[in-house]
PDB file of C-alpha atoms in Angstrom:
ATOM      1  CA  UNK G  10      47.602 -99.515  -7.681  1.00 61.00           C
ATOM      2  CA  UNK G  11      44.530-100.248 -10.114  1.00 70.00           C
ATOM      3  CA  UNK G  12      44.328 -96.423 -10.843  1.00 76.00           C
ATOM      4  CA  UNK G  13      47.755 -96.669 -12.898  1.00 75.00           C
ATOM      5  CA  UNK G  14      46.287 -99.276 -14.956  1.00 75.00           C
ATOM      6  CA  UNK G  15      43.099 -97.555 -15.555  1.00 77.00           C
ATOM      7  CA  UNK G  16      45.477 -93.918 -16.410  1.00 79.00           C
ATOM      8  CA  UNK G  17      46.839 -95.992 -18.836  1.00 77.00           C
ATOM      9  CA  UNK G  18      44.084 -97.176 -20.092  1.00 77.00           C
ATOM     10  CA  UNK G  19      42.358 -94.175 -20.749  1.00 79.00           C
ATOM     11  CA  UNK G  20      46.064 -92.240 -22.335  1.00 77.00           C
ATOM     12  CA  UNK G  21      45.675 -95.460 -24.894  1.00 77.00           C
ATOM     13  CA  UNK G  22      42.638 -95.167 -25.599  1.00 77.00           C
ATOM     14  CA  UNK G  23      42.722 -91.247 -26.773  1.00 76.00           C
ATOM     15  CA  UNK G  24      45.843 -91.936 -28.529  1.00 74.00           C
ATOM     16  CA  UNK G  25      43.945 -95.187 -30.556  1.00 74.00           C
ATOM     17  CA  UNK G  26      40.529 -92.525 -31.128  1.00 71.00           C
ATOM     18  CA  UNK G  27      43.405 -90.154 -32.548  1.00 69.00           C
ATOM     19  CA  UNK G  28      44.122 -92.723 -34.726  1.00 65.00           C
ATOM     20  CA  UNK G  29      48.038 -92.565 -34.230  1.00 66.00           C
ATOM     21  CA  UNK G  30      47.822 -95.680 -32.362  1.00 66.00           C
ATOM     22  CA  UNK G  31      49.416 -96.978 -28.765  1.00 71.00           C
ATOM     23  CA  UNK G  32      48.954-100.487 -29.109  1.00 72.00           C
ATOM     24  CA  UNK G  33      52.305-101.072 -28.366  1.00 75.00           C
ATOM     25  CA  UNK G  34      52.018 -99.008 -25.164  1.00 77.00           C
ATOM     26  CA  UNK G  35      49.687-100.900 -23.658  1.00 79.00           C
ATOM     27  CA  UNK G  36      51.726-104.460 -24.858  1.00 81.00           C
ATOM     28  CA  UNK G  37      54.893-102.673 -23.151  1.00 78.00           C
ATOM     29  CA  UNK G  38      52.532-101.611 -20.181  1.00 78.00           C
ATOM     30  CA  UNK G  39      51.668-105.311 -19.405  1.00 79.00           C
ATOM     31  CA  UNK G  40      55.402-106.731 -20.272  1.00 78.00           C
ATOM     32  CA  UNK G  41      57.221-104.165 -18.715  1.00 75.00           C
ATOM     33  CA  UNK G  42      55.481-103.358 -15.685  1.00 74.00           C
ATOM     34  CA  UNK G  43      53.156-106.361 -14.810  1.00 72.00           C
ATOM     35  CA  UNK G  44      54.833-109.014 -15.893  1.00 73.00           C
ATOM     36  CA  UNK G  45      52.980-110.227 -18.692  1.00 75.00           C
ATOM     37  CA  UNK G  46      53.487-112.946 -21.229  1.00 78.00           C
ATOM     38  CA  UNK G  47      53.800-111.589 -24.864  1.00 79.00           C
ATOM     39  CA  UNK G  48      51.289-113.073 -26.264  1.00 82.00           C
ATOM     40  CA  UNK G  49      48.746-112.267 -23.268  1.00 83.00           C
ATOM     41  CA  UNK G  50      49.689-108.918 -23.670  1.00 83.00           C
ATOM     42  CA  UNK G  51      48.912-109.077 -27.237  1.00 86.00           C
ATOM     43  CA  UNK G  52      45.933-110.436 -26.650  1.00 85.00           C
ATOM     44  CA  UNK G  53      44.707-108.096 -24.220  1.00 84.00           C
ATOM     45  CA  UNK G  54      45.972-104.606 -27.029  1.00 86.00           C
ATOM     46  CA  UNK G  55      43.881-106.403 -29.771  1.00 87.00           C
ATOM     47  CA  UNK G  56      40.843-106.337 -27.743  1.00 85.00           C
ATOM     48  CA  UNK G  57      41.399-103.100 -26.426  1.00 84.00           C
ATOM     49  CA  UNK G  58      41.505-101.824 -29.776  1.00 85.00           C
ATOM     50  CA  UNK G  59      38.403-103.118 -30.978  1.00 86.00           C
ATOM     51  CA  UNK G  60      36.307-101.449 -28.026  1.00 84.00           C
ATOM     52  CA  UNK G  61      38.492 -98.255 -28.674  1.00 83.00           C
ATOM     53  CA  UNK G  62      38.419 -97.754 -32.487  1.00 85.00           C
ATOM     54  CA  UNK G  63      34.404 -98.760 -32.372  1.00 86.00           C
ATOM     55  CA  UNK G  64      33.684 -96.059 -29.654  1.00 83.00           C
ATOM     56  CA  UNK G  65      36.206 -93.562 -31.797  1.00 83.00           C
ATOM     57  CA  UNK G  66      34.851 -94.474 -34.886  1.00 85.00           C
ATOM     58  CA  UNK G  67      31.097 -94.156 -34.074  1.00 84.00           C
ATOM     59  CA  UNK G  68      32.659 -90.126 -34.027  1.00 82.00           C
ATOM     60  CA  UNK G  69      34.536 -90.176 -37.025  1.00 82.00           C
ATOM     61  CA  UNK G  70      32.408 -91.850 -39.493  1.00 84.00           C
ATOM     62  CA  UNK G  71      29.700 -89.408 -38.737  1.00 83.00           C
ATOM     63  CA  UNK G  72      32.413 -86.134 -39.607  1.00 80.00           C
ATOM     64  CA  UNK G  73      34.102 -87.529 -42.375  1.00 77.00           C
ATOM     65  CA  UNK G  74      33.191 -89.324 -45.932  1.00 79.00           C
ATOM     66  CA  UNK G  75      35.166 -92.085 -46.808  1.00 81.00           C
ATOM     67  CA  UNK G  76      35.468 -94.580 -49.403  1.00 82.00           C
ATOM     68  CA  UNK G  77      34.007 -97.133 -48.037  1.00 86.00           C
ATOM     69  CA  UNK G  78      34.738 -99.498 -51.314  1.00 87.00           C
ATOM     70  CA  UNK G  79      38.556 -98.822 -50.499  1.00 86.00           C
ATOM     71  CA  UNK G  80      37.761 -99.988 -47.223  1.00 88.00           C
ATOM     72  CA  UNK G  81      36.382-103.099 -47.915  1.00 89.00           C
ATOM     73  CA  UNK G  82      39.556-104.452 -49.794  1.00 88.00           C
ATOM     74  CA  UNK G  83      41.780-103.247 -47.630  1.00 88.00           C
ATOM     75  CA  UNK G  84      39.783-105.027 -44.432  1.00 89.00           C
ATOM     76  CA  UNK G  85      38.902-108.229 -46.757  1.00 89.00           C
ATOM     77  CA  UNK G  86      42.478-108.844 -47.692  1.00 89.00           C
ATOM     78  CA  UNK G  87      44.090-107.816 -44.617  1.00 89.00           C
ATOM     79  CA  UNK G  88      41.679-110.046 -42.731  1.00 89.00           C
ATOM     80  CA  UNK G  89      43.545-113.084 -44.922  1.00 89.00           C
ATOM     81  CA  UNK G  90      46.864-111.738 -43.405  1.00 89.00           C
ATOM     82  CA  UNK G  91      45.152-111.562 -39.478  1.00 89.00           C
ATOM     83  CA  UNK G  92      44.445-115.237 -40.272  1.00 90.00           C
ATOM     84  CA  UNK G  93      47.921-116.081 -40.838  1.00 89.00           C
ATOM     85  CA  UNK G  94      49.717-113.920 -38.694  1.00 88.00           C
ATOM     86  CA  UNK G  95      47.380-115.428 -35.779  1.00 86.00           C
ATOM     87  CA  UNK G  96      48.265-118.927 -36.288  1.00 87.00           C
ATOM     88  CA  UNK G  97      52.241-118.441 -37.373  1.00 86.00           C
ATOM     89  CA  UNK G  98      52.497-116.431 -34.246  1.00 85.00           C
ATOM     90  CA  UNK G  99      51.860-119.468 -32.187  1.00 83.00           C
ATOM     91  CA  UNK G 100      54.864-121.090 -33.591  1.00 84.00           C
ATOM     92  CA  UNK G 101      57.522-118.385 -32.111  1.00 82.00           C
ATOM     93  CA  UNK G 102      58.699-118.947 -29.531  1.00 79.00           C
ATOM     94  CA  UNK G 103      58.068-116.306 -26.779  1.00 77.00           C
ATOM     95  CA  UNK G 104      60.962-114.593 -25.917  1.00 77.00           C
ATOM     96  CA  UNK G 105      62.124-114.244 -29.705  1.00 81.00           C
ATOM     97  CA  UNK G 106      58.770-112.751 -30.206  1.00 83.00           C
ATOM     98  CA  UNK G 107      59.491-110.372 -27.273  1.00 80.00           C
ATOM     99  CA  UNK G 108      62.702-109.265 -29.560  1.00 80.00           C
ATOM    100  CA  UNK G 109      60.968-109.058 -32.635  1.00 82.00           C
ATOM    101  CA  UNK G 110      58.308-107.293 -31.101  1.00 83.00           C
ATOM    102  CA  UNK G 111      60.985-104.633 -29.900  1.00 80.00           C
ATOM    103  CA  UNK G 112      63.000-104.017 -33.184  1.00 80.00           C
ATOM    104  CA  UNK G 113      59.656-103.508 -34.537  1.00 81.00           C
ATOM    105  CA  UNK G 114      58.539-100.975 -32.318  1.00 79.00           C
ATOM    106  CA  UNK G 115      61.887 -99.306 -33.182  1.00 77.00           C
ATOM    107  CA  UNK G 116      61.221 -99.528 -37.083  1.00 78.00           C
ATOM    108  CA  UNK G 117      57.486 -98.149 -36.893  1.00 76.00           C
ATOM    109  CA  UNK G 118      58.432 -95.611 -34.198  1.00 74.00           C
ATOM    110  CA  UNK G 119      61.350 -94.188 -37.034  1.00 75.00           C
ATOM    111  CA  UNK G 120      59.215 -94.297 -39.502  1.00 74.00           C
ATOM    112  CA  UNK G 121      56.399 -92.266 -38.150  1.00 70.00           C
ATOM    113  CA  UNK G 122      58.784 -89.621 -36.963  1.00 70.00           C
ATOM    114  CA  UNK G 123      60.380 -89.175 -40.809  1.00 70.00           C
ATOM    115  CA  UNK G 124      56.880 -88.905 -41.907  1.00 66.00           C
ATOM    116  CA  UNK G 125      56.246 -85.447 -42.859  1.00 58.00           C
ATOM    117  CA  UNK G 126      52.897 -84.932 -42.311  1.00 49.00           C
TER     118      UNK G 126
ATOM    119  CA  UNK T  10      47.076-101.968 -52.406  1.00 79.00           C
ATOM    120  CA  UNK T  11      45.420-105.792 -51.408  1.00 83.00           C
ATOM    121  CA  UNK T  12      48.796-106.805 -51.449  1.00 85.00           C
ATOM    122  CA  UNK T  13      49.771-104.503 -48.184  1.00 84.00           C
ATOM    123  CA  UNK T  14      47.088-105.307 -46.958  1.00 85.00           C
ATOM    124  CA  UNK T  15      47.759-108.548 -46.164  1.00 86.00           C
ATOM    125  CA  UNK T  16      51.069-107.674 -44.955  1.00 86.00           C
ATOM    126  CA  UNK T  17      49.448-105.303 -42.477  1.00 85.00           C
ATOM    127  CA  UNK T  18      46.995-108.135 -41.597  1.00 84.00           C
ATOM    128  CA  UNK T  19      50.186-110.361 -40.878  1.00 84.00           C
ATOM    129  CA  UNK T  20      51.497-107.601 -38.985  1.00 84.00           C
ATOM    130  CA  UNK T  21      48.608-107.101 -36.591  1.00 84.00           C
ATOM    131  CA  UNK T  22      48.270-111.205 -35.857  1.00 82.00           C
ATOM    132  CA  UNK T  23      51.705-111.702 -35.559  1.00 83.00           C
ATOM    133  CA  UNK T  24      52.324-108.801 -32.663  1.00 82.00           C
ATOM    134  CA  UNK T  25      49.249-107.754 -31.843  1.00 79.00           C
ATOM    135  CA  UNK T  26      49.393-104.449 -33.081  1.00 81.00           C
ATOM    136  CA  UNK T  27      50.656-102.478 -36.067  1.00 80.00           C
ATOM    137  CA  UNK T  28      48.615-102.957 -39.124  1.00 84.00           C
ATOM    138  CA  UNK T  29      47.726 -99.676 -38.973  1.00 84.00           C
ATOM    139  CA  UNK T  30      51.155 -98.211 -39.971  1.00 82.00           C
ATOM    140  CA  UNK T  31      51.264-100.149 -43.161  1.00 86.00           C
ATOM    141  CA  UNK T  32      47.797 -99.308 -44.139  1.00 87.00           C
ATOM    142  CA  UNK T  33      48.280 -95.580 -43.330  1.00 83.00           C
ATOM    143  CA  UNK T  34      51.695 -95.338 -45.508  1.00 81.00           C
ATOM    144  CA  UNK T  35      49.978 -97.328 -48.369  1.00 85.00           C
ATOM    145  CA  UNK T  36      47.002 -94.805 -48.525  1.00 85.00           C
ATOM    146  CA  UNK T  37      48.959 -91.777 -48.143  1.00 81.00           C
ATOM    147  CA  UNK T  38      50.803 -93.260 -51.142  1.00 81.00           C
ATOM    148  CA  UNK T  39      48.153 -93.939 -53.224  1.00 82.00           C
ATOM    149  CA  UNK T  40      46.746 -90.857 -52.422  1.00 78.00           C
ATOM    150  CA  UNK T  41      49.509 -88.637 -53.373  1.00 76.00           C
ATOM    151  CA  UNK T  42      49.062 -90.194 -56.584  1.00 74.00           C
ATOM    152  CA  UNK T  43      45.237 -89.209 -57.546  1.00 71.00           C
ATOM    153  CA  UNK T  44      45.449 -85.867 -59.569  1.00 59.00           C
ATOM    154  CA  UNK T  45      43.378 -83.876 -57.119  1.00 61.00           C
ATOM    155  CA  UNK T  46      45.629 -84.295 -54.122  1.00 62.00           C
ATOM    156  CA  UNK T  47      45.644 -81.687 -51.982  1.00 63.00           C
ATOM    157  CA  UNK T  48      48.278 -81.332 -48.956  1.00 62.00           C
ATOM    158  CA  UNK T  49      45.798 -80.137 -45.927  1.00 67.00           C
ATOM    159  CA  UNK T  50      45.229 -82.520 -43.190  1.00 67.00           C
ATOM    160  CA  UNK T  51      41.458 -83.268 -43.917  1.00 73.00           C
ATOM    161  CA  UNK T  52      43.097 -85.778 -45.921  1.00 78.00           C
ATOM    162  CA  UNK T  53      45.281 -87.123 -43.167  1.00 76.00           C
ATOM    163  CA  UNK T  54      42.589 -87.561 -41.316  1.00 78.00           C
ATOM    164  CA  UNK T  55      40.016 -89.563 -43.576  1.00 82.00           C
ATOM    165  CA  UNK T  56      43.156 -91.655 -44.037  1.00 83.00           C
ATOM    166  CA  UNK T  57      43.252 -92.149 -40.091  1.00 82.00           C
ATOM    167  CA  UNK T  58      39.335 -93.185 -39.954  1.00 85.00           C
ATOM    168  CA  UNK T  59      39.972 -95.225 -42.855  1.00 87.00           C
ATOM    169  CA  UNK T  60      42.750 -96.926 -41.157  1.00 87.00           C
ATOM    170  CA  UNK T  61      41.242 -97.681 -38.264  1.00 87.00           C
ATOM    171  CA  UNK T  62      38.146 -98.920 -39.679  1.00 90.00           C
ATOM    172  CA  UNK T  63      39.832-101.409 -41.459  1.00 89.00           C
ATOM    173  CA  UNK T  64      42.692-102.296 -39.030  1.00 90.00           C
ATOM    174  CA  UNK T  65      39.115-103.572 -36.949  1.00 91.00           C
ATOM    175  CA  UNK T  66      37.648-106.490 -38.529  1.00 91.00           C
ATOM    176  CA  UNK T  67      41.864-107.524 -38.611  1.00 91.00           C
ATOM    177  CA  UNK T  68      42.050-106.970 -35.216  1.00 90.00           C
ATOM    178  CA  UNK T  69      38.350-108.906 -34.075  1.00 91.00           C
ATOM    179  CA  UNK T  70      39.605-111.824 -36.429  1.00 90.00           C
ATOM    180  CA  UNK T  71      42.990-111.836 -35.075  1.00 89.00           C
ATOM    181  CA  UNK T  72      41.141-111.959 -31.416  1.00 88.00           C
ATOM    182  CA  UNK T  73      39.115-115.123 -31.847  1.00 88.00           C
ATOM    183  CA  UNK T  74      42.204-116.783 -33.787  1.00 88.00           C
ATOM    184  CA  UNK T  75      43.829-116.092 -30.162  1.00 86.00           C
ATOM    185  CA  UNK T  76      41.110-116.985 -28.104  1.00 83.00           C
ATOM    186  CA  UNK T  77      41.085-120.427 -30.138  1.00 84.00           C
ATOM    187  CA  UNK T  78      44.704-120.995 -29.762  1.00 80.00           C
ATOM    188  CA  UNK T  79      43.983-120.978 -25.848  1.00 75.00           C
ATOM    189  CA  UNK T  80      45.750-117.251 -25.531  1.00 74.00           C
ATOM    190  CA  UNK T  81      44.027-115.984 -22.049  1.00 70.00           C
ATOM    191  CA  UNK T  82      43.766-112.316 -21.934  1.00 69.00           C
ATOM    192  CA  UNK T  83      45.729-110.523 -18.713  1.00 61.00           C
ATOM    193  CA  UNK T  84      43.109-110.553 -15.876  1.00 62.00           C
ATOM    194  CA  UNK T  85      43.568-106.751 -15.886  1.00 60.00           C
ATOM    195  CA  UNK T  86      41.911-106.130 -18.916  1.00 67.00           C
ATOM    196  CA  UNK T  87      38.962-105.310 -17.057  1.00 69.00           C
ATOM    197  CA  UNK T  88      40.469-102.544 -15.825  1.00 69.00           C
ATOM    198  CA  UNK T  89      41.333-101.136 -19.074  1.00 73.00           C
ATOM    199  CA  UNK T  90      37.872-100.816 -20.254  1.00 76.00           C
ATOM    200  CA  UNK T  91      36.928 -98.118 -18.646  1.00 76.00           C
ATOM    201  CA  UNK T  92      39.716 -97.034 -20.605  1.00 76.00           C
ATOM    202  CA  UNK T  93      38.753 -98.024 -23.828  1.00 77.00           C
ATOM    203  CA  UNK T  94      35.397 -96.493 -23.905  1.00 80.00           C
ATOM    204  CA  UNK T  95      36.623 -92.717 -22.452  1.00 80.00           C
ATOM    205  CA  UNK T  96      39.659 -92.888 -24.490  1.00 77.00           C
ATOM    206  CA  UNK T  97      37.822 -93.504 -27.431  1.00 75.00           C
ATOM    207  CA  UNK T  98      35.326 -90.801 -26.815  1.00 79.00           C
ATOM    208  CA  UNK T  99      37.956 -87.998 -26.056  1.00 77.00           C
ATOM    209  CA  UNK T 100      40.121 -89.053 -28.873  1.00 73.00           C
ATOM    210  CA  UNK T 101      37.338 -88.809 -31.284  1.00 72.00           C
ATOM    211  CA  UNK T 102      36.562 -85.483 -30.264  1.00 75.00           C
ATOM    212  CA  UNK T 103      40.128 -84.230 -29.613  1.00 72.00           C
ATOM    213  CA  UNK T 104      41.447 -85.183 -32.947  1.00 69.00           C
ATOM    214  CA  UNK T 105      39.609 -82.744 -34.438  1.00 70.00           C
ATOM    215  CA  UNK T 106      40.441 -79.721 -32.006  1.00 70.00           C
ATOM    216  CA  UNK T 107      44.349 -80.402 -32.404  1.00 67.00           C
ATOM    217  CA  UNK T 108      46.346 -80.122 -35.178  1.00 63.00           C
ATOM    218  CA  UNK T 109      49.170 -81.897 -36.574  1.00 59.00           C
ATOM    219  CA  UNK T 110      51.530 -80.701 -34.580  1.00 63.00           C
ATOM    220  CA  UNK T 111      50.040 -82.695 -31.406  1.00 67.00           C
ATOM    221  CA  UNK T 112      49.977 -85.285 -33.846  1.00 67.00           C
ATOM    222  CA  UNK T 113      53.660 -85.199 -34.326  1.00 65.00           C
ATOM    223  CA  UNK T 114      54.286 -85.050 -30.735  1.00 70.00           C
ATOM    224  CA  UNK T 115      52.235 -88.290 -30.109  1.00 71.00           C
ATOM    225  CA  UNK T 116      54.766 -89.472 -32.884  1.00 66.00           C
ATOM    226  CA  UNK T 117      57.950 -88.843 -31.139  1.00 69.00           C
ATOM    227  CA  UNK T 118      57.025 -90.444 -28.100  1.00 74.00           C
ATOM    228  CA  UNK T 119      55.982 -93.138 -29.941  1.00 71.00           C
ATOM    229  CA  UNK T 120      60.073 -93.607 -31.181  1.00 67.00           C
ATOM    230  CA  UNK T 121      60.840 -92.614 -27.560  1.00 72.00           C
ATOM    231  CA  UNK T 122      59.096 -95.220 -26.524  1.00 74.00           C
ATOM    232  CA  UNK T 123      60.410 -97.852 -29.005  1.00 68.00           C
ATOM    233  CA  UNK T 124      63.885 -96.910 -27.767  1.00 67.00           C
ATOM    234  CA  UNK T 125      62.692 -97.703 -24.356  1.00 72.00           C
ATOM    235  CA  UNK T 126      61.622-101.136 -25.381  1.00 71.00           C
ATOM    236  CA  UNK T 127      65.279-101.838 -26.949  1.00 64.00           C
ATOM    237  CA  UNK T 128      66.911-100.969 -23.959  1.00 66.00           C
ATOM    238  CA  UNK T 129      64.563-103.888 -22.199  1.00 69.00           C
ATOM    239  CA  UNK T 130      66.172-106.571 -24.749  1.00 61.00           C
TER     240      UNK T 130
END
């Protein structure tokens, strides 16, 4: 049964060096299927994003100019928000978070579809 | 623009995942608005690398805030490496032979998916 988990695996990680992003697949993966606590799960997508995006990115930067100053901002203020999204999340409880978590999936998943390009 | 993202930060400590949305709406926005715009999807993409390269440090932060807290990663995530590492090689290179339309698949099963998660509730 470990090959399913390591076919997922590798389906997430070429959607995440895409760039479209299937974080939330591999959350669902571990709720839905193994049994997972949310914020396990959580744990386990933010991690596998960092090894993903760092592999995919070692590609990308090489192909593509970007503005790195824009960057910069963008990671130094959203690390502010990472700081206190981390800790608030500890506060919720886990089954509400399990909601939230799938309204928001529904939100992000109409929004990318009504996005043109 | 520092304002969003923080709310993307937010976003990715609170669930794990999702910064990335708000940071790619808020720099296709801002983009639209420089005079030189032009609609082709070399754009899109720089957006995407820029995304993702700042969606990272968020994402390492948000990780050792977790680890902190006592959060213990799913034994199985040592399966998923192998994962992580080919997934992020193909992708690289795959994102530049497809074209937006893939792109726009990957997007609908993305909703598809989100429906599946409401149905869970």
């Amino acid at each position: 049964m470990y090959i399913f988990d390591i076919i997922a695996g590798i389906a997430v990680g070429i959607l995440v060096g895409f760039g479209v992003g299937g974080g939330g697949l591999i959350i669902i993966y571990l709720t839905m299927i193994k049994s997972a606590e949310q914020l396990n799960a959580q744990s386990v997508n933010l991690s596998f994003f960092i090894i993903t995006s760092i592999v995919a990115l070692f590609f990308h930067l090489k192909k593509h100019r970007i503005n790195y100053k824009t960057v910069c901002v963008i990671s130094a203020a959203g690390a502010v928000g990472s700081v206190a999204g981390s800790i608030i999340v500890n506060y919720i409880d886990s089954s509400l978070l399990g909601k939230f978590f799938g309204v928001f999936l529904i939100i992000s998943g109409i929004i990318e579809l009504l996005h043109k390009k | 623009m520092s304002v969003a993202a923080v709310i993307a930060g937010v976003i990715n400590g609170i669930f794990g995942t999702g910064g990335g949305i708000v940071i790619i709406f808020t720099l296709n926005y801002f983009c639209k608005k420089e005079k030189n715009y032009k609609n082709n999807t070399e754009i899109f993409k720089e957006i995407m690398v820029m995304t993702m390269l700042s969606v990272l440090p968020m994402s390492i932060i948000s990780a050792i805030i977790y680890r902190i807290n006592g959060i213990n990663e799913f034994s199985s995530v040592i399966l998923f490496l192998p994962g992580a590492v080919i997934g992020g090689l193909c992708g690289a290179f795959l994102m530049y032979k497809f074209n937006v339309k893939i792109i726009k698949n990957i997007f609908a099963a993305t909703v598809i998916y989100a429906g599946i998660k409401m149905f869970l509730k």
